CSV table of C-alpha atoms in Angstrom, one decimal:
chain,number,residue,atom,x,y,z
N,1,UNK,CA,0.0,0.0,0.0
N,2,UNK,CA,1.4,3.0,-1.1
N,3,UNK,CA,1.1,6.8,0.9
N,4,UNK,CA,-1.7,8.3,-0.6
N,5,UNK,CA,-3.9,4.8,-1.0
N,6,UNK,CA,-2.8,4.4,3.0
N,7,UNK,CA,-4.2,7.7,4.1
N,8,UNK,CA,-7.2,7.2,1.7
N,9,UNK,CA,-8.4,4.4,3.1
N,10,UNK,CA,-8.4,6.0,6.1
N,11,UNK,CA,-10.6,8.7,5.1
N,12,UNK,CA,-12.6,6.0,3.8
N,13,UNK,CA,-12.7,4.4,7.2
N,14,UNK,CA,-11.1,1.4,6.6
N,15,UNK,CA,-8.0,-0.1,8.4
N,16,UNK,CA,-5.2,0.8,6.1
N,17,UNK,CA,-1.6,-1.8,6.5
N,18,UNK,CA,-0.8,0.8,9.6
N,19,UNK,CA,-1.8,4.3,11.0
N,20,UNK,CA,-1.1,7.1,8.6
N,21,UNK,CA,1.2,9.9,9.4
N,22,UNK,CA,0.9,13.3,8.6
N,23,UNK,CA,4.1,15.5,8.9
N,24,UNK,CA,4.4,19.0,7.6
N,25,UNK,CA,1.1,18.3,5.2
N,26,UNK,CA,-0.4,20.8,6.9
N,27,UNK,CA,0.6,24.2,8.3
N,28,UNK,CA,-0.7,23.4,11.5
N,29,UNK,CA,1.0,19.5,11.7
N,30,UNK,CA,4.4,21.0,11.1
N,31,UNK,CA,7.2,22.3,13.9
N,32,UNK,CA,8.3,25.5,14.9
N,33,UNK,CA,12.1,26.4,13.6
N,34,UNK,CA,14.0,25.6,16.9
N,35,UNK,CA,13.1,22.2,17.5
N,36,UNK,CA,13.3,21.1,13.5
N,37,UNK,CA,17.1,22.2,13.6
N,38,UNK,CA,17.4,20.3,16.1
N,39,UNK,CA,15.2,17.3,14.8
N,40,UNK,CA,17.1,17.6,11.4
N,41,UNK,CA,20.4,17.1,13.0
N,42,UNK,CA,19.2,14.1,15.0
N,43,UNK,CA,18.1,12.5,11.9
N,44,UNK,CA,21.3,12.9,10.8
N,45,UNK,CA,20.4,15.3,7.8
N,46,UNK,CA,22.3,18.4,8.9
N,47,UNK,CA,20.9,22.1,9.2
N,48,UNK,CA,19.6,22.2,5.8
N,49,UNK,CA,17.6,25.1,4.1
N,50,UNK,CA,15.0,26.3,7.0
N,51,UNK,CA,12.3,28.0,5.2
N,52,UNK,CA,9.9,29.8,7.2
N,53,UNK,CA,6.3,31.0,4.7
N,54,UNK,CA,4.0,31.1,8.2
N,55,UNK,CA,5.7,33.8,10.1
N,56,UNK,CA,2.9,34.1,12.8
N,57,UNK,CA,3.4,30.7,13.9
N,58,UNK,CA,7.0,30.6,12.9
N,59,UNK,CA,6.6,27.0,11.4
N,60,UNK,CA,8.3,26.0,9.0
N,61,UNK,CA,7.7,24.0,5.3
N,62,UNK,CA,9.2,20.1,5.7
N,63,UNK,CA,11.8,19.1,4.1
N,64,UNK,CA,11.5,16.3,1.7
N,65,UNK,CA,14.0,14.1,3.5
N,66,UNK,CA,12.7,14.7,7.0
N,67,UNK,CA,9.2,13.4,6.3
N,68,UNK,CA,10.8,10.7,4.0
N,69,UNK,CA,12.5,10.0,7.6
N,70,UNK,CA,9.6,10.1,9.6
N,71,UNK,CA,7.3,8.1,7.0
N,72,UNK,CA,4.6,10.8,6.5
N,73,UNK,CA,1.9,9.9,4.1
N,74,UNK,CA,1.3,13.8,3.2
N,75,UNK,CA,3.0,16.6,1.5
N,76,UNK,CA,1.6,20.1,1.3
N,77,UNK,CA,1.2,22.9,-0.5
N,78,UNK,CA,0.4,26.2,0.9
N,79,UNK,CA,1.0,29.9,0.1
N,80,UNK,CA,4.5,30.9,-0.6
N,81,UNK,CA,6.7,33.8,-1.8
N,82,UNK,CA,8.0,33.6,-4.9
N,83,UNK,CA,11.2,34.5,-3.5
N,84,UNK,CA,13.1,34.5,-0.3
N,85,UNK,CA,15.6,36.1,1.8
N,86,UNK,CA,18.1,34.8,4.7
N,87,UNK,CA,18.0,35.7,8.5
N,88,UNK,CA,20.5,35.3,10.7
N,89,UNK,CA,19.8,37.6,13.0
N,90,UNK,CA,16.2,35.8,14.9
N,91,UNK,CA,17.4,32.6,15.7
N,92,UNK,CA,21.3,32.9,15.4
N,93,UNK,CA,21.7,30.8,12.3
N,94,UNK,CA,20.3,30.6,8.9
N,95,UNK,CA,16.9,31.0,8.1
N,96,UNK,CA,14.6,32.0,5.2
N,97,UNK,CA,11.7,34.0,5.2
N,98,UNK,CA,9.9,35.7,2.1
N,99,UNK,CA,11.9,38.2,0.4
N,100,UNK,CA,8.9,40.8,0.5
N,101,UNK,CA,8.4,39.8,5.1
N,102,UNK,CA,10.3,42.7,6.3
N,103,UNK,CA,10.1,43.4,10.2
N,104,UNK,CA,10.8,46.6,11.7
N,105,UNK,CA,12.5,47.0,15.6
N,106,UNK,CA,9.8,48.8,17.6
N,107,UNK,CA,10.3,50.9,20.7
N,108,UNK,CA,10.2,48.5,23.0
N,109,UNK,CA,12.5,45.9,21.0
N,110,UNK,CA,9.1,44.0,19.5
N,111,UNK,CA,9.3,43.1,16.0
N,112,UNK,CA,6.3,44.5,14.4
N,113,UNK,CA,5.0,44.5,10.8
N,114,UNK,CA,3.4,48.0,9.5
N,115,UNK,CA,1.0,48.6,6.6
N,116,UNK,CA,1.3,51.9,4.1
N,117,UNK,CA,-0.6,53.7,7.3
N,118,UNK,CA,1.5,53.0,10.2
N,119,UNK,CA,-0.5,51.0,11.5
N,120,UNK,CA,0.6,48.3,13.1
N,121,UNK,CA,-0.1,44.6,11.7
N,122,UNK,CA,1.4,42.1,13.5
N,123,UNK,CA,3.9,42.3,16.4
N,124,UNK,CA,6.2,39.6,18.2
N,125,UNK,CA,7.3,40.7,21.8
N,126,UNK,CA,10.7,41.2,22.8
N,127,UNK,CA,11.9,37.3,24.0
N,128,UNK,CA,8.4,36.4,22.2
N,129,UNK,CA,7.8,33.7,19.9
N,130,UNK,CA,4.9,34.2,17.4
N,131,UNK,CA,3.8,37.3,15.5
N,132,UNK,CA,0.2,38.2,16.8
N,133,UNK,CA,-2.6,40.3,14.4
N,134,UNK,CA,-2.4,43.5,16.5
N,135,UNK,CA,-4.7,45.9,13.9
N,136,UNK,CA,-8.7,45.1,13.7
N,137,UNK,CA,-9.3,47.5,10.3
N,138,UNK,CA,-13.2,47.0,10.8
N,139,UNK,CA,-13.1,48.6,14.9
N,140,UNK,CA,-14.8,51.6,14.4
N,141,UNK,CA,-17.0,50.1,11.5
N,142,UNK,CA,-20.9,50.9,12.5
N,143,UNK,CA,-22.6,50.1,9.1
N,144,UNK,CA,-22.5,47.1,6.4
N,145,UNK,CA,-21.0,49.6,4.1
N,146,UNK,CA,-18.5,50.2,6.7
N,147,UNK,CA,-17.9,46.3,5.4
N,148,UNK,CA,-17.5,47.0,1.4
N,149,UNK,CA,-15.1,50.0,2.5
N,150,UNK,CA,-12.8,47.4,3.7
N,151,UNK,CA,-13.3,44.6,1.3
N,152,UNK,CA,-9.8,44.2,0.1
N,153,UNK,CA,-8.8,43.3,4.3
N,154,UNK,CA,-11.7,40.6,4.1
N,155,UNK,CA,-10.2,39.0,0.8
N,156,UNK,CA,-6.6,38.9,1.5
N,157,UNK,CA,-7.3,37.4,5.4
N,158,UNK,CA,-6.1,33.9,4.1
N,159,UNK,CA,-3.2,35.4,2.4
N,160,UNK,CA,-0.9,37.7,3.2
N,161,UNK,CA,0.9,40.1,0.5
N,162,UNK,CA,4.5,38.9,1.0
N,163,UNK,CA,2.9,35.5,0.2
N,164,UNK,CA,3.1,36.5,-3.9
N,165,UNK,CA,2.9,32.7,-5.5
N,166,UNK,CA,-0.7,32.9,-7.8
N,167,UNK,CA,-2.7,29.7,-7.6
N,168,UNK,CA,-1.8,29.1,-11.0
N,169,UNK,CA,2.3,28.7,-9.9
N,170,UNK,CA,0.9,26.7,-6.8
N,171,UNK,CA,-0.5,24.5,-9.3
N,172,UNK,CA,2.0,24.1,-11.0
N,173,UNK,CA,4.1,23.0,-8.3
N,174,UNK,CA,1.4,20.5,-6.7
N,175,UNK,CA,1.0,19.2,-10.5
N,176,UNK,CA,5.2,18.2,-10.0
N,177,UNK,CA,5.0,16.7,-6.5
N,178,UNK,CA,2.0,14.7,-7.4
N,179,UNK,CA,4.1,13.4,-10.2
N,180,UNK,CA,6.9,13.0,-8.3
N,181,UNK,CA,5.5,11.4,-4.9
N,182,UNK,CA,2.4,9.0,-4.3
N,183,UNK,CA,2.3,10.8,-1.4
N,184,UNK,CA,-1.9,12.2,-0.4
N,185,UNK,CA,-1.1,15.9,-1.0
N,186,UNK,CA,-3.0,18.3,1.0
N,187,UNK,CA,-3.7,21.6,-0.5
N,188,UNK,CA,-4.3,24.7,2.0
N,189,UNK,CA,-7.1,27.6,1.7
N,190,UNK,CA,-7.9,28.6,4.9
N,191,UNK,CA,-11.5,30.0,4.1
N,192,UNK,CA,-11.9,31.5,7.9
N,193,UNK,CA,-14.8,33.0,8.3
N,194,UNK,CA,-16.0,33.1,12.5
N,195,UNK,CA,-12.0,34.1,13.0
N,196,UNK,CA,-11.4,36.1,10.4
N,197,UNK,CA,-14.2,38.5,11.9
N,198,UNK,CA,-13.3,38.0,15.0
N,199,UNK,CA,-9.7,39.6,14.2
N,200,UNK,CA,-11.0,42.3,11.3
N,201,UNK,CA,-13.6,43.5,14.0
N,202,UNK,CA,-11.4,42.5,17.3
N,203,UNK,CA,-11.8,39.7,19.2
N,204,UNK,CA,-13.9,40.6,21.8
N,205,UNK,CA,-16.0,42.9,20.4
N,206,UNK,CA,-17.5,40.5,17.3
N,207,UNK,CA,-18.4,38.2,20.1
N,208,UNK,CA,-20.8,41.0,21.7
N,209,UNK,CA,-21.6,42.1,17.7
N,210,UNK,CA,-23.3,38.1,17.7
N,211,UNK,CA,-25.7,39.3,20.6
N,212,UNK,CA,-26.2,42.9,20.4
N,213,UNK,CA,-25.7,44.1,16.9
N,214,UNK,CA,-26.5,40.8,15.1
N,215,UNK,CA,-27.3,42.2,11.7
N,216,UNK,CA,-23.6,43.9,11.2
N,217,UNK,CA,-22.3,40.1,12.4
N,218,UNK,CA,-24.1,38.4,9.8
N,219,UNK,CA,-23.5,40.9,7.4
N,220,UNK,CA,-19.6,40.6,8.0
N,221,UNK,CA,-20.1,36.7,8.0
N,222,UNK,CA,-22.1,36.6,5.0
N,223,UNK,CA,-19.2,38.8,3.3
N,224,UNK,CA,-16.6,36.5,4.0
N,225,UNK,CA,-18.0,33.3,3.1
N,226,UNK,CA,-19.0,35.3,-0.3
N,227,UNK,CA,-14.7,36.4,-0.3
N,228,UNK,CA,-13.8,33.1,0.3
N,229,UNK,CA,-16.3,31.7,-2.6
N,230,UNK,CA,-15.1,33.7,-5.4
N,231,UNK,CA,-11.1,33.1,-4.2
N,232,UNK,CA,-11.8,29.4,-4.0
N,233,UNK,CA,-13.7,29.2,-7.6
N,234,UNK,CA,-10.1,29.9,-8.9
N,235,UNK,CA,-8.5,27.7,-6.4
N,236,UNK,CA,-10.6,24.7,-7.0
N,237,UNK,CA,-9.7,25.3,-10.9
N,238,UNK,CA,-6.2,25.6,-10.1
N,239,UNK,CA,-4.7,23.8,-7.2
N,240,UNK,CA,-7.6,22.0,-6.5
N,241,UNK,CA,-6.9,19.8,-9.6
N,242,UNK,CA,-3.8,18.2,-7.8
N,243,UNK,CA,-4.9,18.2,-4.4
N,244,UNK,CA,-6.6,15.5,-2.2
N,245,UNK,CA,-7.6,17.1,0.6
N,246,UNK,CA,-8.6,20.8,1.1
N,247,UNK,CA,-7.4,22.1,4.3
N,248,UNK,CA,-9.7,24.6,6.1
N,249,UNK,CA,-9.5,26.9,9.5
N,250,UNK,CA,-11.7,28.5,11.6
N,251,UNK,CA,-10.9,28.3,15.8
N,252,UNK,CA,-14.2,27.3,17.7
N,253,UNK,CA,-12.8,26.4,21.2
N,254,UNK,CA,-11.2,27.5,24.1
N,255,UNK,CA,-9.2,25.2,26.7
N,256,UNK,CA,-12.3,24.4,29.0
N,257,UNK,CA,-15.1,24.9,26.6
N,258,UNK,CA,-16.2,26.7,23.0
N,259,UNK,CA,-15.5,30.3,22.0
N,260,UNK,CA,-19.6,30.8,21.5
N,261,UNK,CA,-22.3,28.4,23.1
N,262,UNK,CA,-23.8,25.8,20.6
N,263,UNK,CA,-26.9,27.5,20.1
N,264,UNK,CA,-25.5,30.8,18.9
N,265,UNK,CA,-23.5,29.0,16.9
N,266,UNK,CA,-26.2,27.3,14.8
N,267,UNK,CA,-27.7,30.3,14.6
N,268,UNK,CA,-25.6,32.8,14.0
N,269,UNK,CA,-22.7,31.4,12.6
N,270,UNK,CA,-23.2,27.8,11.2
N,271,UNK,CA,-25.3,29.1,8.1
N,272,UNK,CA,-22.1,30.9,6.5
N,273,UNK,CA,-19.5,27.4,7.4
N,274,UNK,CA,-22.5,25.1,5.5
N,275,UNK,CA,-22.7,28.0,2.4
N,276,UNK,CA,-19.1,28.2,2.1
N,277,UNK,CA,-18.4,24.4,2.5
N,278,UNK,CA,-21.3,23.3,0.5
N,279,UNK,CA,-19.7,25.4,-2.2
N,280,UNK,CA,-16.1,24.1,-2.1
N,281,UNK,CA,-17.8,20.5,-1.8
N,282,UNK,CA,-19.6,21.1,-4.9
N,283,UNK,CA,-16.6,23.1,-7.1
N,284,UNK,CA,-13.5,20.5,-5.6
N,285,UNK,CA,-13.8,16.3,-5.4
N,286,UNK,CA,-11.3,16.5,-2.7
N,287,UNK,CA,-12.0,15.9,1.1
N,288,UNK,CA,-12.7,18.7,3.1
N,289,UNK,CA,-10.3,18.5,6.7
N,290,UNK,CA,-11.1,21.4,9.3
N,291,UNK,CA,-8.6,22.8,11.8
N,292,UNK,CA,-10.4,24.0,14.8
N,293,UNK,CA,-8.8,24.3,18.1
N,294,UNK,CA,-9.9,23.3,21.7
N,295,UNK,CA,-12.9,22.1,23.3
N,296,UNK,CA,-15.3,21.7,20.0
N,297,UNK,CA,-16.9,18.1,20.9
N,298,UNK,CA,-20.1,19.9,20.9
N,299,UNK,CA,-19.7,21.2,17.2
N,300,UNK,CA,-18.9,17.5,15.6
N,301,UNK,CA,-22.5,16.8,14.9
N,302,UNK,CA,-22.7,20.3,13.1
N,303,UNK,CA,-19.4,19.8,10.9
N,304,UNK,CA,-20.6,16.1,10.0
N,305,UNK,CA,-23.8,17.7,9.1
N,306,UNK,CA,-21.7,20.4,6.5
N,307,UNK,CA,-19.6,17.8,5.1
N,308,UNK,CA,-16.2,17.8,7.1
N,309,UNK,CA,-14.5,15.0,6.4
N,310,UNK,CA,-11.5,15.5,8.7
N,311,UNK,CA,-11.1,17.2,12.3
N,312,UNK,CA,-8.1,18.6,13.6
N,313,UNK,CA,-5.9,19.0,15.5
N,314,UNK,CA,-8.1,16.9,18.2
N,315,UNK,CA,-7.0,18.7,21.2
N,316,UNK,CA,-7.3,15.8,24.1
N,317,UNK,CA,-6.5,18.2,26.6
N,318,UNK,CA,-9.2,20.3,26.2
N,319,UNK,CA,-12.6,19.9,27.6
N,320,UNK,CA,-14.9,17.2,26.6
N,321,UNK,CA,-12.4,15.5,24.1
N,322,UNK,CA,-11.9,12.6,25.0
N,323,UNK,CA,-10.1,10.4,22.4
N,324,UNK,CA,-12.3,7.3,23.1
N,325,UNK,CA,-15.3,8.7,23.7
N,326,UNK,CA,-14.8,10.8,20.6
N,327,UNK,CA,-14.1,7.6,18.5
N,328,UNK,CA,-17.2,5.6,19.8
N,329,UNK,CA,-20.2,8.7,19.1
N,330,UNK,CA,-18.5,10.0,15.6
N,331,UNK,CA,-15.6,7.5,14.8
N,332,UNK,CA,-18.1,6.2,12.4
N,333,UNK,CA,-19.0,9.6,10.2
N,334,UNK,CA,-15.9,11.5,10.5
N,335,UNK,CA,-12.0,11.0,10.6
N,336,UNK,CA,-9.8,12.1,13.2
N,337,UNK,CA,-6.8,13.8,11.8
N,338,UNK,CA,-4.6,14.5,15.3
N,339,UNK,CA,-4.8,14.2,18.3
N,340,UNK,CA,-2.2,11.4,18.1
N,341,UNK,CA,0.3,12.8,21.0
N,342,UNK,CA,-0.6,15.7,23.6
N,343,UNK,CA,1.6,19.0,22.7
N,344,UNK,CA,0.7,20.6,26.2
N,345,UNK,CA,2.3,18.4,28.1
N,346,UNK,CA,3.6,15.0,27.3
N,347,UNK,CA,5.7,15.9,24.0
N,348,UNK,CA,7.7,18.8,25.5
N,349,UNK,CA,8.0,17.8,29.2
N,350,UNK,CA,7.5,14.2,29.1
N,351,UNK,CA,10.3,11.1,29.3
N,352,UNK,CA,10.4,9.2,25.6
N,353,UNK,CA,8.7,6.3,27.7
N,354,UNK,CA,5.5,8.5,28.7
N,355,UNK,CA,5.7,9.8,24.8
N,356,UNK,CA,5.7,6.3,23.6
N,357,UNK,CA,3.0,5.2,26.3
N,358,UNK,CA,0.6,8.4,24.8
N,359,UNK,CA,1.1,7.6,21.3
N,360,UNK,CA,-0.1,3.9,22.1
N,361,UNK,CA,-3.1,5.2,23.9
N,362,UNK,CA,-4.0,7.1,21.4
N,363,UNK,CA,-3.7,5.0,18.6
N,364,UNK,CA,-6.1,2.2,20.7
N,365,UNK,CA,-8.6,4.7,21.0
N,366,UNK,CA,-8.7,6.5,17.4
N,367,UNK,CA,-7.2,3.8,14.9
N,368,UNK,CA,-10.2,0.8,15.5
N,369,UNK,CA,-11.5,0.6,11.5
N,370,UNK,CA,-9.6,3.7,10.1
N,371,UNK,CA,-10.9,7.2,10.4
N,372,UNK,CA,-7.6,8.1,11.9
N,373,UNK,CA,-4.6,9.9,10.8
N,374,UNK,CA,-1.7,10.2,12.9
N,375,UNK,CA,-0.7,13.8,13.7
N,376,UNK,CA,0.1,16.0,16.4
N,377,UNK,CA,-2.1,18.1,18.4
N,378,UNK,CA,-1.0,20.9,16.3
N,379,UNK,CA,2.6,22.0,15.6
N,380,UNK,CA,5.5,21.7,17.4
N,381,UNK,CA,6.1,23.9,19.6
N,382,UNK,CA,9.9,25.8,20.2
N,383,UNK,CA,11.3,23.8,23.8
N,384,UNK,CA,10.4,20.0,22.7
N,385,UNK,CA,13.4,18.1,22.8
N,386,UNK,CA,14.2,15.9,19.2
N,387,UNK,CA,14.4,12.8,20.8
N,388,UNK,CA,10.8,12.9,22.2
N,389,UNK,CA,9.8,13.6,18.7
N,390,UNK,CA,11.8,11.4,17.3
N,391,UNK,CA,10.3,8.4,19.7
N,392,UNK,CA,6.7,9.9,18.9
N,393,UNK,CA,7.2,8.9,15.3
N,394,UNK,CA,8.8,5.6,16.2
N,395,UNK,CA,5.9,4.5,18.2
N,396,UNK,CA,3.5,5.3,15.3
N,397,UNK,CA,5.6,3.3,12.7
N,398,UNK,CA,5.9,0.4,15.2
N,399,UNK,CA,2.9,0.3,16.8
N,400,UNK,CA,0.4,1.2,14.2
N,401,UNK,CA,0.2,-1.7,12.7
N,402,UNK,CA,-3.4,-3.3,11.5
């Protein structure tokens, strides 16, 4: 059984020869840059090029010959500059980001990212780690034509400007690697809709829009699940072709429970995720896998309902997530694409022998008749040491076996 027929048959849930991995398909099942210089070496396979294209997480692409030496199933393709440029001065060795990603030092020694204004985009703390969204262009907005004034920020959410590859050249390179690979290639989109006006509005205050001023919120929804549509008509012509999975975001949980409560959700917010899903269902054949983090049990029936065929990252430490609870009520409708290894704790603080003894729990709970794909709960995060990882993927490959 070759990669892309193992992790199909997953998807198909069916028991595959052994557990699928996914490595670096995604850009949230990939590793920050720290810990993949150091994985890198432990393989064996030296420092290498260390290309960065998602500078908020700082999380890089995969090499080829690390997830040859893991045994991922996936490769991916995701937005990219058409050209880079070497840093040396963030982590103290070599490291490429796109050419046109150009942080500026701020007063107070944070690293922040400035639009034609002066406002400020994105920031990373002094000492920090990730670039945060700082600027909410739709704040002061009081009107849906507040809403068309700023249309340009709702369509280029998904992809930032120094990420300048078309979805033609994307293509073009997901046309080679599906020649050269019989790897499952995952292809992402993003298509955020609930986040995306959470940050264009500000966090807080969409959450009281949903309550008090429900008519803006809709409108805002219903404009980005109409943004997302007309992007994704090219996209589904384009990448779309090469692609077997279509990789989708929108955050729905918290640590201890869900960002909104089940019922707004449904009725606020679910009608613009079943518009925008039905449509890429009905303009792509691939399967449809949504990130969303935290405690989301609650939502599964709603995104088996809309036509998710994938969940992840399956954050078992969160609320109500269970791994074997999760695989007895929808193990049956919907694959589980993570929640192979806990990222919290286990993977950066734990021993190799409580890593191996988590990956085994896991795979007891989620791989029973497929609908399971090995992955961890999201990336990797800077301080985990490479031989926990490396015994993480070990485990899978030895244990996984049908």
């Amino acid at each position: 059984m070759n990669h892309r027929e193992r992790v199909l048959t997953a998807l198909e849930h069916k028991e595959p020869d052994r557990v699928p991995i996914d490595f670096g398909g995604t850009v949230d099942s990939t590793i920050n840059v720290v810990p993949y210089k150091g994985l890198r070496e432990r393989l064996g396979l030296g420092v290498g090029t260390i290309r960065v294209a998602d500078v908020c997480q700082q999380a890089v692409i995969v090499d080829d010959d690390v997830a040859k030496a893991i045994g991922s199933d996936t490769r991916g393709i995701q937005y990219e500059p058409r050209e880079w440029r070497t840093d040396t001065l963030t982590y103290g060795f070599p490291v490429e980001f796109p050419a046109k990603f150009r942080p500026q030092i701020h007063t107070d020694g944070a690293q922040v990212i400035l639009d034609l204004s002066g406002n400020v985009l994105l920031k990373m703390p002094k000492d920090g780690y990730y670039f945060d969204p700082v600027y909410s262009p739709l704040a002061e907005a009081t009107s849906t034509a507040d809403i068309e004034r700023h249309i340009e920020s709702l369509r280029s959410y998904d992809r930032a400007s120094y990420l300048d590859k078309s979805h033609a050249e994307l293509a073009q390179k997901a046309k080679e690697l599906r020649g050269s690979t019989d790897c499952l290639i995952v292809g992402f989109f993003g298509a955020h809709v609930f986040q995306a006006a959470q940050a264009l509005r500000g966090w807080e205050t969409f959450l009281i829009d949903l309550l008090t001023n429900p008519k803006f919120a809709e409108a805002l929804l219903d404009r980005l699940a109409e943004a997302n549509m007309e992007r994704f008509e090219d996209y589904a012509n384009t990448v779309g072709r090469y692609v077997d999975v279509v990789h989708v975001e929108d955050d729905l949980g918290m640590q201890d429970r869900p960002l909104l409560s089940p019922e707004l959700y449904r009725q606020r917010v679910k009608p613009y995720h079943k518009k925008l899903y039905g449509f890429m269902k009905s303009k792509c054949g691939a399967y449809l896998l949504l990130h969303t983090d935290g405690a989301v049990s609650s939502f599964i029936p709603d995104f088996i309902e809309m036509g998710v065929d994938a969940l992840h990252p399956v954050q078992v430490s969160a609320q109500g997530m269970d791994t074997g609870r999760l695989k007895r009520e929808f193990g049956r409708e919907i694959t589980f694409w993570g929640g192979g290894c806990d990222t919290q704790r286990v993977l950066p603080f734990g021993t190799p022998e409580e890593v191996r003894a988590e990956v085994k729990r896991r795979i007891d709970d989620l791989a029973p008749g497929g609908g399971f794909v090995f992955a961890t709960v999201h990336n990797i995060q800077r301080y985990v040491p490479p031989e926990n990882i490396v015994t993480m993927y070990e485990t899978v490959r030895e244990y996984g076996v049908y």
